[in-house]
Amino acid sequence: MARSKTKERYASPELHALPGGPLERPPLDARRTSAMSTLAGHRVEELVARFGSPLCVVDEERVRAAYRRMINAFRAGWKDTVIGCSVKTNYLSAVVATLRSEGAWGEVVSGFEYRLCRDLGIPGDQILFNGPYKTDADLELAFEEGAHVHLDNDDELERVAELSKTFRAPRGVGLRCSMNLNYPPWDKFGFNLESGHALEAARAITAEPKLRLRGLHMHIGTYLPDPDVYGRAIEALITFALRLERELGVTIEYLDLGGGYATRNTLHHTLLPGEALAVTAEDYAAAITPPLARAAKQFKQRPRLFLEPGRILIDEAVSMITTVRAVKRGSGQQKAALIDCGVHILPTSFWYDHEIRPVEDRGGAVESYRMVGPLCMQIDCVRQAIVLPSLRAGDLLVIQDVGAYNFSQSMQFIYMRPSYVLIHARGVDVIREREEDDYVRAPERLPKHLVNAETKRSMLVRRK
Ligand SMILES: Cc1ncc(COP(=O)(O)O)c(C=O)c1O
């Protein structure tokens, strides 16, 4: 066959989304979501009348219940288990204080979080200090107060070795380890086990006269609904710890398996709702504690097991109440419900399809809505699509399971942050006041050359 003389230009293939998308969850998303008019016995309408909307509500009893479930599940298999609650997951003082009153230690990744724990009465020696960067001042204080400091990298190890020259007596340190367990590998942190880097670091620590290697740490990721990964992680830590005891003569007093235990929240683009995966504290304990029990006799002393759960303790205990402020027609069939809770106070909307429930169901048809926030930004979308009973301006909604990372990663962007309240058997307490403009503006200063007749009226000038 004769070949065509004119060369056809190559056109790259185009991808077009199928209507609906292959990974939507129609059967479950089309169900009629049941209404939720109370939170722990408190009427949602009354809460809003008292504290305004949006309103973030922490249910104290649920925080306590989550802690108890986790600690009991693990202590049933490994008695010497201690939970250091991940402070960055939710650093509202009332949340940390609630967990503390149940017996939790603190797990921190900055001087700010360390001071927060100390301020709430948690002694330094009940603080686990992680994170890739700790300032010299933070390290000094943490060592002075006997915190469990986990070294993350060679430069930090060098700084700590230098600092240790000022110690009167040797101090313990932990070594953060990493390994290739899952995708994406959680390899920003710590010393790699497979490459031999962790062994090198352990040798370097034991060569320091004022440092003692006391523990090994590994946090393998966040929201990991597969308990088997934890099983493999603890096996690797045990093998490494036993090797260090044999070869370096150290005593490994504790193994710390970090956090990452999943909740029932649903990640975007997953076929099943998080609820269907239903991984429980007991499932994680069943994967983690048996390897410890099997190896117990090989250790010089039975190591303590530290856990650093964040989301599993707090996610499901917190709800955000929001009000529909407008119902808008979109460019297609789907309507948009504009709510007063945006991604600035609900950043987890970027990766979760949060469950949203109406406070009142007036009956009638259900409709699919895009839930958009009040920010003047196209990205301010709390949920791309959700089926709800017909909405109108003024309706109240409850966004569930928002306790992890929403407060600590929130910002006062365009709108100030709302009130945060704690509900408990005795009533309701404000645990964080609604922010006023001054929250943003008070630290500002207006340079002299910008002061003129107009700006003289500004509070910035008046304040001087
Ligand atoms: C070292 C460490 N421990 C614990 C946690 C808590 O993780 P999660 O909230 O997923 O349980 C984190 C969070 O990424 C972490 O970095």
Short mmCIF file of C-alpha atoms and ligand atoms in Angstrom, two decimals:
data_model
loop_
_atom_site.label_atom_id
_atom_site.label_comp_id
_atom_site.label_asym_id
_atom_site.label_seq_id
_atom_site.Cartn_x
_atom_site.Cartn_y
_atom_site.Cartn_z
CA MET A 1 0.00 0.00 0.00
CA ALA A 2 1.33 3.41 -0.97
CA ARG A 3 2.17 5.58 2.00
CA SER A 4 0.63 8.98 2.12
CA LYS A 5 3.14 11.67 1.24
CA THR A 6 1.67 14.30 3.56
CA LYS A 7 2.53 13.48 7.14
CA GLU A 8 -0.46 13.62 9.45
CA ARG A 9 0.16 15.75 12.47
CA TYR A 10 0.08 13.90 15.75
CA ALA A 11 -2.78 14.95 17.96
CA SER A 12 -2.47 14.06 21.63
CA PRO A 13 -5.39 12.10 23.07
CA GLU A 14 -7.97 13.93 25.11
CA LEU A 15 -9.51 12.74 28.33
CA HIS A 16 -13.14 13.48 29.02
CA ALA A 17 -14.85 12.80 32.33
CA LEU A 18 -17.78 10.41 32.06
CA PRO A 19 -20.94 11.93 33.46
CA GLY A 20 -21.19 10.98 37.11
CA GLY A 21 -17.59 9.78 37.25
CA PRO A 22 -16.62 6.18 37.82
CA LEU A 23 -15.89 6.57 41.51
CA GLU A 24 -19.07 8.15 42.76
CA ARG A 25 -21.11 6.38 45.37
CA PRO A 26 -24.68 6.70 44.08
CA PRO A 27 -26.48 4.07 46.16
CA LEU A 28 -25.19 5.41 49.45
CA ASP A 29 -25.13 9.08 48.58
CA ALA A 30 -28.70 9.00 47.34
CA ARG A 31 -30.06 7.79 50.65
CA ARG A 32 -32.13 10.23 52.63
CA THR A 33 -29.85 11.49 55.36
CA SER A 34 -31.66 11.44 58.66
CA ALA A 35 -32.13 14.71 60.48
CA MET A 36 -30.09 15.56 63.55
CA SER A 37 -31.79 18.06 65.81
CA THR A 38 -29.67 17.55 68.94
CA LEU A 39 -26.02 17.11 69.81
CA ALA A 40 -25.46 15.12 73.01
CA GLY A 41 -28.93 16.11 74.18
CA HIS A 42 -28.54 19.82 73.36
CA ARG A 43 -30.91 21.28 70.78
CA VAL A 44 -28.91 22.55 67.80
CA GLU A 45 -31.26 25.51 67.37
CA GLU A 46 -30.67 26.61 70.95
CA LEU A 47 -26.92 26.27 70.64
CA VAL A 48 -27.00 28.57 67.61
CA ALA A 49 -29.30 31.03 69.36
CA ARG A 50 -26.79 31.26 72.23
CA PHE A 51 -23.44 31.09 70.45
CA GLY A 52 -24.11 32.01 66.82
CA SER A 53 -23.44 30.26 63.53
CA PRO A 54 -21.19 28.71 62.44
CA LEU A 55 -20.45 26.97 65.72
CA CYS A 56 -17.96 24.23 66.47
CA VAL A 57 -19.16 21.79 69.12
CA VAL A 58 -16.92 19.35 71.01
CA ASP A 59 -18.69 16.51 72.80
CA GLU A 60 -16.60 15.83 75.91
CA GLU A 61 -18.07 12.41 76.63
CA ARG A 62 -17.22 11.21 73.14
CA VAL A 63 -13.61 12.32 73.52
CA ARG A 64 -13.41 10.40 76.77
CA ALA A 65 -15.07 7.34 75.26
CA ALA A 66 -12.66 7.28 72.30
CA TYR A 67 -9.66 7.49 74.62
CA ARG A 68 -10.96 4.72 76.88
CA ARG A 69 -11.73 2.47 73.95
CA MET A 70 -8.24 2.87 72.54
CA ILE A 71 -6.32 2.44 75.77
CA ASN A 72 -8.42 -0.53 76.90
CA ALA A 73 -8.05 -2.27 73.54
CA PHE A 74 -4.27 -2.00 73.71
CA ARG A 75 -3.81 -2.71 77.40
CA ALA A 76 -5.74 -5.95 76.93
CA GLY A 77 -2.88 -7.14 74.71
CA TRP A 78 0.06 -5.15 76.09
CA LYS A 79 -0.39 -3.89 79.63
CA ASP A 80 2.31 -1.25 79.56
CA THR A 81 0.73 0.92 76.87
CA VAL A 82 0.69 4.70 77.20
CA ILE A 83 -1.11 7.13 74.92
CA GLY A 84 0.48 10.47 74.14
CA CYS A 85 -2.32 12.40 72.46
CA SER A 86 -1.20 14.15 69.29
CA VAL A 87 -1.56 17.80 70.25
CA LYS A 88 -1.32 19.15 66.71
CA THR A 89 -4.43 17.17 65.73
CA ASN A 90 -6.49 19.49 67.90
CA TYR A 91 -4.75 21.89 70.22
CA LEU A 92 -7.78 23.40 71.85
CA SER A 93 -6.73 23.42 75.50
CA ALA A 94 -10.05 21.96 76.64
CA VAL A 95 -9.53 18.98 74.33
CA VAL A 96 -6.00 18.32 75.57
CA ALA A 97 -7.13 18.81 79.18
CA THR A 98 -9.99 16.33 78.69
CA LEU A 99 -7.60 13.69 77.35
CA ARG A 100 -5.14 14.47 80.10
CA SER A 101 -7.81 13.95 82.75
CA GLU A 102 -8.23 10.44 81.31
CA GLY A 103 -4.50 9.82 81.76
CA ALA A 104 -3.06 10.76 78.36
CA TRP A 105 0.44 12.11 77.96
CA GLY A 106 1.15 14.79 75.37
CA GLU A 107 2.77 14.26 71.97
CA VAL A 108 4.14 17.53 70.60
CA VAL A 109 6.04 18.73 67.54
CA SER A 110 6.92 22.30 68.53
CA GLY A 111 7.78 24.51 71.46
CA PHE A 112 4.30 26.02 71.23
CA GLU A 113 2.67 22.61 71.77
CA TYR A 114 5.20 21.71 74.46
CA ARG A 115 4.38 24.88 76.43
CA LEU A 116 0.66 24.26 75.95
CA CYS A 117 1.03 20.84 77.60
CA ARG A 118 3.18 22.20 80.41
CA ASP A 119 0.66 24.97 80.97
CA LEU A 120 -2.04 22.34 81.44
CA GLY A 121 0.07 20.64 84.07
CA ILE A 122 1.52 17.79 82.01
CA PRO A 123 5.03 17.23 83.39
CA GLY A 124 7.93 17.32 80.95
CA ASP A 125 8.68 13.64 81.46
CA GLN A 126 5.18 12.81 80.19
CA ILE A 127 5.71 14.58 76.90
CA LEU A 128 6.83 12.89 73.67
CA PHE A 129 8.67 15.47 71.59
CA ASN A 130 8.69 14.69 67.85
CA GLY A 131 8.97 16.76 64.71
CA PRO A 132 11.64 17.39 62.11
CA TYR A 133 12.81 20.68 63.63
CA LYS A 134 13.16 21.58 67.27
CA THR A 135 14.85 24.85 68.22
CA ASP A 136 17.89 24.84 70.52
CA ALA A 137 15.86 26.57 73.24
CA ASP A 138 13.06 23.99 72.95
CA LEU A 139 15.54 21.11 73.09
CA GLU A 140 17.28 22.55 76.13
CA LEU A 141 14.02 22.90 78.05
CA ALA A 142 12.77 19.47 76.96
CA PHE A 143 15.97 17.75 78.11
CA GLU A 144 16.02 19.70 81.35
CA GLU A 145 12.47 18.54 82.10
CA GLY A 146 13.06 14.92 81.10
CA ALA A 147 10.85 14.86 77.99
CA HIS A 148 11.09 11.96 75.55
CA VAL A 149 12.92 13.67 72.70
CA HIS A 150 12.91 11.77 69.41
CA LEU A 151 15.75 12.66 67.08
CA ASP A 152 14.78 13.12 63.46
CA ASN A 153 17.92 13.75 61.41
CA ASP A 154 21.74 13.87 61.45
CA ASP A 155 21.92 17.62 61.97
CA GLU A 156 19.60 17.42 64.94
CA LEU A 157 21.65 14.55 66.34
CA GLU A 158 24.77 16.69 66.00
CA ARG A 159 23.11 19.64 67.73
CA VAL A 160 21.90 17.41 70.57
CA ALA A 161 25.35 15.84 70.94
CA GLU A 162 26.78 19.34 71.29
CA LEU A 163 24.09 20.33 73.77
CA SER A 164 24.68 17.16 75.78
CA LYS A 165 28.15 18.43 76.73
CA THR A 166 26.37 20.79 79.12
CA PHE A 167 24.35 17.97 80.79
CA ARG A 168 25.39 17.12 84.32
CA ALA A 169 24.29 13.49 83.91
CA PRO A 170 23.50 11.46 80.77
CA ARG A 171 20.02 11.98 79.29
CA GLY A 172 17.89 9.58 77.28
CA VAL A 173 16.92 10.11 73.65
CA GLY A 174 14.71 8.25 71.20
CA LEU A 175 15.42 7.60 67.55
CA ARG A 176 12.77 8.21 64.94
CA CYS A 177 12.91 5.46 62.32
CA SER A 178 11.27 5.18 58.91
CA MET A 179 10.87 2.40 56.39
CA ASN A 180 9.16 1.64 53.15
CA LEU A 181 5.79 0.30 54.27
CA ASN A 182 3.12 2.01 52.25
CA TYR A 183 2.51 4.46 49.47
CA PRO A 184 3.38 7.28 49.54
CA PRO A 185 6.31 6.37 51.81
CA TRP A 186 6.35 8.49 54.95
CA ASP A 187 10.02 9.27 54.45
CA LYS A 188 10.31 12.95 55.26
CA PHE A 189 11.07 11.98 58.83
CA GLY A 190 13.59 10.01 60.77
CA PHE A 191 16.36 7.58 59.95
CA ASN A 192 15.75 4.86 57.42
CA LEU A 193 15.90 1.29 58.70
CA GLU A 194 16.47 -0.49 55.40
CA SER A 195 19.43 1.65 54.29
CA GLY A 196 21.31 1.21 57.57
CA HIS A 197 20.98 4.93 58.39
CA ALA A 198 19.09 4.16 61.61
CA LEU A 199 21.82 1.77 62.73
CA GLU A 200 24.48 4.40 62.02
CA ALA A 201 22.54 6.95 64.05
CA ALA A 202 22.11 4.50 66.93
CA ARG A 203 25.88 3.92 66.93
CA ALA A 204 26.52 7.66 66.91
CA ILE A 205 24.23 8.13 69.92
CA THR A 206 25.89 5.37 71.91
CA ALA A 207 29.27 6.94 71.21
CA GLU A 208 28.16 10.10 73.03
CA PRO A 209 29.05 9.95 76.73
CA LYS A 210 26.08 12.08 77.83
CA LEU A 211 23.39 10.43 75.67
CA ARG A 212 21.55 7.15 76.20
CA LEU A 213 19.44 5.55 73.49
CA ARG A 214 16.21 4.67 75.31
CA GLY A 215 13.57 4.25 72.66
CA LEU A 216 12.61 3.82 69.03
CA HIS A 217 9.85 5.74 67.31
CA MET A 218 8.01 5.25 64.04
CA HIS A 219 4.98 7.14 62.76
CA ILE A 220 4.10 5.55 59.45
CA GLY A 221 1.49 7.90 58.02
CA THR A 222 -1.89 9.38 58.65
CA TYR A 223 -5.36 7.88 58.10
CA LEU A 224 -4.17 4.31 57.51
CA PRO A 225 -7.17 1.99 57.48
CA ASP A 226 -5.00 -1.16 57.15
CA PRO A 227 -4.00 -2.58 60.56
CA ASP A 228 -1.58 -5.01 58.88
CA VAL A 229 0.76 -2.14 58.00
CA TYR A 230 1.05 -1.46 61.72
CA GLY A 231 1.77 -5.14 62.28
CA ARG A 232 4.69 -4.93 59.88
CA ALA A 233 5.92 -1.70 61.44
CA ILE A 234 6.01 -3.09 64.98
CA GLU A 235 7.75 -6.26 63.75
CA ALA A 236 10.45 -4.11 62.15
CA LEU A 237 10.89 -2.00 65.29
CA ILE A 238 11.13 -5.12 67.45
CA THR A 239 13.76 -6.69 65.18
CA PHE A 240 15.78 -3.47 65.20
CA ALA A 241 15.46 -3.00 68.96
CA LEU A 242 16.65 -6.54 69.66
CA ARG A 243 19.60 -6.04 67.33
CA LEU A 244 20.58 -2.83 69.12
CA GLU A 245 20.34 -4.53 72.49
CA ARG A 246 22.58 -7.35 71.27
CA GLU A 247 25.11 -5.35 69.28
CA LEU A 248 25.31 -2.05 71.12
CA GLY A 249 24.53 -3.19 74.64
CA VAL A 250 21.72 -0.63 75.05
CA THR A 251 18.41 -1.26 76.78
CA ILE A 252 15.43 -0.24 74.67
CA GLU A 253 12.89 0.92 77.23
CA TYR A 254 10.13 1.82 74.81
CA LEU A 255 8.78 1.47 71.30
CA ASP A 256 6.58 4.26 69.98
CA LEU A 257 4.31 3.48 67.06
CA GLY A 258 3.00 7.00 66.44
CA GLY A 259 -0.49 7.74 65.16
CA GLY A 260 -2.41 7.59 61.90
CA TYR A 261 -5.32 5.35 63.00
CA ALA A 262 -8.22 6.00 60.63
CA THR A 263 -11.72 7.21 61.46
CA ARG A 264 -15.04 6.71 59.69
CA ASN A 265 -14.54 9.82 57.57
CA THR A 266 -14.62 9.23 53.82
CA LEU A 267 -11.71 10.27 51.63
CA HIS A 268 -12.53 11.87 48.25
CA HIS A 269 -12.68 9.44 45.32
CA THR A 270 -12.93 6.27 47.38
CA LEU A 271 -15.56 3.79 46.40
CA LEU A 272 -16.72 2.86 49.88
CA PRO A 273 -17.71 5.31 52.58
CA GLY A 274 -15.24 5.38 55.50
CA GLU A 275 -17.94 3.89 57.70
CA ALA A 276 -17.89 0.70 55.63
CA LEU A 277 -14.16 0.23 56.23
CA ALA A 278 -14.91 0.31 59.98
CA VAL A 279 -11.43 -0.13 61.36
CA THR A 280 -11.59 0.01 65.13
CA ALA A 281 -9.10 0.52 67.95
CA GLU A 282 -9.49 -3.21 68.63
CA ASP A 283 -8.43 -4.04 65.04
CA TYR A 284 -5.27 -1.98 65.43
CA ALA A 285 -4.52 -3.52 68.83
CA ALA A 286 -4.98 -7.00 67.33
CA ALA A 287 -2.29 -6.21 64.75
CA ILE A 288 0.18 -4.46 67.05
CA THR A 289 0.18 -6.19 70.43
CA PRO A 290 0.66 -9.90 69.49
CA PRO A 291 4.13 -9.37 67.94
CA LEU A 292 5.15 -7.61 71.15
CA ALA A 293 3.82 -10.41 73.30
CA ARG A 294 5.67 -12.99 71.19
CA ALA A 295 8.99 -11.12 71.47
CA ALA A 296 8.60 -10.02 75.10
CA LYS A 297 11.06 -12.49 76.60
CA GLN A 298 13.84 -11.57 74.20
CA PHE A 299 14.08 -7.99 75.48
CA LYS A 300 16.31 -7.05 78.39
CA GLN A 301 13.19 -5.52 79.91
CA ARG A 302 9.64 -5.50 78.57
CA PRO A 303 9.44 -2.27 76.56
CA ARG A 304 6.65 0.22 77.10
CA LEU A 305 4.44 0.77 74.06
CA PHE A 306 3.70 4.39 73.26
CA LEU A 307 0.94 5.35 70.84
CA GLU A 308 0.35 8.85 69.51
CA PRO A 309 -3.20 8.79 68.18
CA GLY A 310 -4.74 12.01 66.96
CA ARG A 311 -7.74 11.72 64.67
CA ILE A 312 -9.11 8.48 66.17
CA LEU A 313 -9.49 10.23 69.55
CA ILE A 314 -11.09 13.46 68.44
CA ASP A 315 -12.51 13.34 64.90
CA GLU A 316 -15.91 11.87 65.68
CA ALA A 317 -16.41 13.91 68.86
CA VAL A 318 -16.65 17.24 67.05
CA SER A 319 -19.38 18.71 64.84
CA MET A 320 -19.69 21.99 63.00
CA ILE A 321 -23.11 23.63 62.96
CA THR A 322 -23.65 25.81 59.94
CA THR A 323 -26.51 27.82 58.43
CA VAL A 324 -27.62 27.88 54.81
CA ARG A 325 -27.35 31.53 53.78
CA ALA A 326 -28.48 31.20 50.17
CA VAL A 327 -29.54 28.56 47.69
CA LYS A 328 -28.09 29.31 44.28
CA ARG A 329 -28.61 27.94 40.81
CA GLY A 330 -25.38 26.67 39.29
CA SER A 331 -24.54 26.55 35.60
CA GLY A 332 -25.87 22.99 35.34
CA GLN A 333 -28.67 21.08 37.01
CA GLN A 334 -27.14 20.99 40.45
CA LYS A 335 -27.96 23.74 42.91
CA ALA A 336 -25.43 25.18 45.30
CA ALA A 337 -26.16 25.71 48.97
CA LEU A 338 -24.11 28.58 50.32
CA ILE A 339 -23.31 27.90 53.96
CA ASP A 340 -21.53 30.07 56.52
CA CYS A 341 -18.83 27.48 57.18
CA GLY A 342 -16.00 27.67 54.66
CA VAL A 343 -12.80 25.77 54.07
CA HIS A 344 -10.92 28.30 56.23
CA ILE A 345 -12.45 26.63 59.29
CA LEU A 346 -12.97 23.24 57.65
CA PRO A 347 -9.76 22.53 55.72
CA THR A 348 -10.36 18.79 55.85
CA SER A 349 -13.00 19.35 53.14
CA PHE A 350 -10.03 19.30 50.78
CA TRP A 351 -9.65 15.57 51.34
CA TYR A 352 -12.88 14.30 52.96
CA ASP A 353 -16.49 14.06 51.80
CA HIS A 354 -17.83 15.14 55.16
CA GLU A 355 -21.19 13.81 56.29
CA ILE A 356 -23.68 16.67 56.46
CA ARG A 357 -27.07 16.26 58.15
CA PRO A 358 -30.10 18.51 58.15
CA VAL A 359 -31.30 19.69 61.54
CA GLU A 360 -34.90 19.52 60.37
CA ASP A 361 -36.35 17.44 57.54
CA ARG A 362 -39.53 19.09 56.26
CA GLY A 363 -40.25 16.14 54.01
CA GLY A 364 -40.60 16.56 50.27
CA ALA A 365 -38.09 15.77 47.58
CA VAL A 366 -34.36 15.34 48.05
CA GLU A 367 -31.95 17.22 45.84
CA SER A 368 -28.26 17.13 45.04
CA TYR A 369 -26.37 20.18 46.27
CA ARG A 370 -22.87 21.51 46.00
CA MET A 371 -22.05 22.87 49.43
CA VAL A 372 -20.07 26.07 49.08
CA GLY A 373 -18.69 28.30 51.84
CA PRO A 374 -18.87 32.08 52.31
CA LEU A 375 -15.33 32.89 51.13
CA CYS A 376 -14.91 34.89 47.95
CA MET A 377 -12.84 32.08 46.43
CA GLN A 378 -13.89 29.44 43.92
CA ILE A 379 -12.03 26.78 45.92
CA ASP A 380 -14.29 27.31 48.91
CA CYS A 381 -16.30 24.16 48.45
CA VAL A 382 -17.11 22.01 51.46
CA ARG A 383 -18.67 19.18 49.47
CA GLN A 384 -18.93 18.71 45.72
CA ALA A 385 -22.22 16.83 45.84
CA ILE A 386 -24.55 15.68 48.56
CA VAL A 387 -28.17 14.65 48.50
CA LEU A 388 -30.25 16.46 51.12
CA PRO A 389 -33.91 17.27 51.67
CA SER A 390 -34.78 20.50 49.86
CA LEU A 391 -32.89 23.39 51.47
CA ARG A 392 -33.72 27.04 51.91
CA ALA A 393 -31.90 30.02 53.41
CA GLY A 394 -31.94 29.86 57.21
CA ASP A 395 -31.82 26.06 57.45
CA LEU A 396 -29.37 24.64 59.95
CA LEU A 397 -27.04 21.77 59.10
CA VAL A 398 -24.61 19.67 61.12
CA ILE A 399 -21.27 18.70 59.57
CA GLN A 400 -20.06 15.61 61.41
CA ASP A 401 -16.67 14.23 62.44
CA VAL A 402 -14.60 17.37 62.07
CA GLY A 403 -12.41 17.16 65.19
CA ALA A 404 -9.07 16.35 63.60
CA TYR A 405 -6.90 19.06 62.05
CA ASN A 406 -9.70 21.54 61.41
CA PHE A 407 -9.10 23.87 64.31
CA SER A 408 -5.31 23.59 64.27
CA GLN A 409 -5.12 24.21 60.52
CA SER A 410 -7.88 26.80 60.36
CA MET A 411 -7.29 30.46 59.54
CA GLN A 412 -9.05 33.80 59.88
CA PHE A 413 -9.30 34.24 56.13
CA ILE A 414 -11.95 36.81 55.10
CA TYR A 415 -14.07 35.75 58.08
CA MET A 416 -12.89 35.44 61.65
CA ARG A 417 -13.12 32.06 63.34
CA PRO A 418 -16.37 31.26 65.17
CA SER A 419 -16.95 30.17 68.78
CA TYR A 420 -15.91 26.70 69.88
CA VAL A 421 -17.93 25.15 72.69
CA LEU A 422 -17.66 22.03 74.82
CA ILE A 423 -20.86 20.16 75.62
CA HIS A 424 -20.89 17.95 78.67
CA ALA A 425 -23.21 16.51 81.29
CA ARG A 426 -23.31 19.81 83.22
CA GLY A 427 -24.04 22.07 80.27
CA VAL A 428 -22.14 23.98 77.62
CA ASP A 429 -18.95 26.04 77.97
CA VAL A 430 -17.28 28.31 75.49
CA ILE A 431 -13.74 26.97 75.06
CA ARG A 432 -12.67 29.48 72.43
CA GLU A 433 -14.31 32.87 71.97
CA ARG A 434 -15.47 34.00 68.56
CA GLU A 435 -12.68 36.13 67.10
CA GLU A 436 -13.12 39.88 66.58
CA ASP A 437 -11.36 42.00 63.93
CA ASP A 438 -8.66 42.84 66.44
CA TYR A 439 -7.45 39.24 66.33
CA VAL A 440 -5.93 40.05 62.96
CA ARG A 441 -5.38 43.76 63.29
CA ALA A 442 -4.01 44.22 66.81
CA PRO A 443 -0.41 43.22 65.98
CA GLU A 444 -0.28 45.60 62.98
CA ARG A 445 1.53 48.93 63.01
CA LEU A 446 1.21 51.80 60.53
CA PRO A 447 4.61 53.34 59.65
CA LYS A 448 4.80 57.11 60.24
CA HIS A 449 5.16 58.02 56.57
CA LEU A 450 1.78 56.42 55.84
CA VAL A 451 -0.02 58.42 58.50
CA ASN A 452 -2.03 61.31 57.04
CA ALA A 453 -5.28 63.13 57.65
CA GLU A 454 -7.33 60.12 56.57
CA THR A 455 -5.41 57.44 58.40
CA LYS A 456 -5.37 59.50 61.61
CA ARG A 457 -8.82 58.14 62.31
CA SER A 458 -7.52 54.58 62.01
CA MET A 459 -7.32 52.50 65.13
CA LEU A 460 -3.72 51.75 64.19
CA VAL A 461 -2.77 55.36 64.72
CA ARG A 462 -5.08 55.89 67.70
CA ARG A 463 -3.47 52.94 69.45
CA LYS A 464 -0.02 54.59 69.57
C1 LIG B 1 4.69 12.06 64.88
C2 LIG B 1 3.21 12.03 64.79
N1 LIG B 1 2.52 11.36 65.73
C3 LIG B 1 1.17 11.32 65.71
C4 LIG B 1 0.45 11.95 64.72
C5 LIG B 1 -1.06 11.85 64.74
O1 LIG B 1 -1.56 11.32 63.57
P1 LIG B 1 -3.13 11.02 63.42
O2 LIG B 1 -3.87 12.26 63.77
O3 LIG B 1 -3.29 10.65 61.99
O4 LIG B 1 -3.44 9.90 64.37
C6 LIG B 1 1.14 12.64 63.71
C7 LIG B 1 0.40 13.30 62.61
O5 LIG B 1 0.75 13.27 61.47
C8 LIG B 1 2.55 12.69 63.76
O6 LIG B 1 3.25 13.37 62.83
#
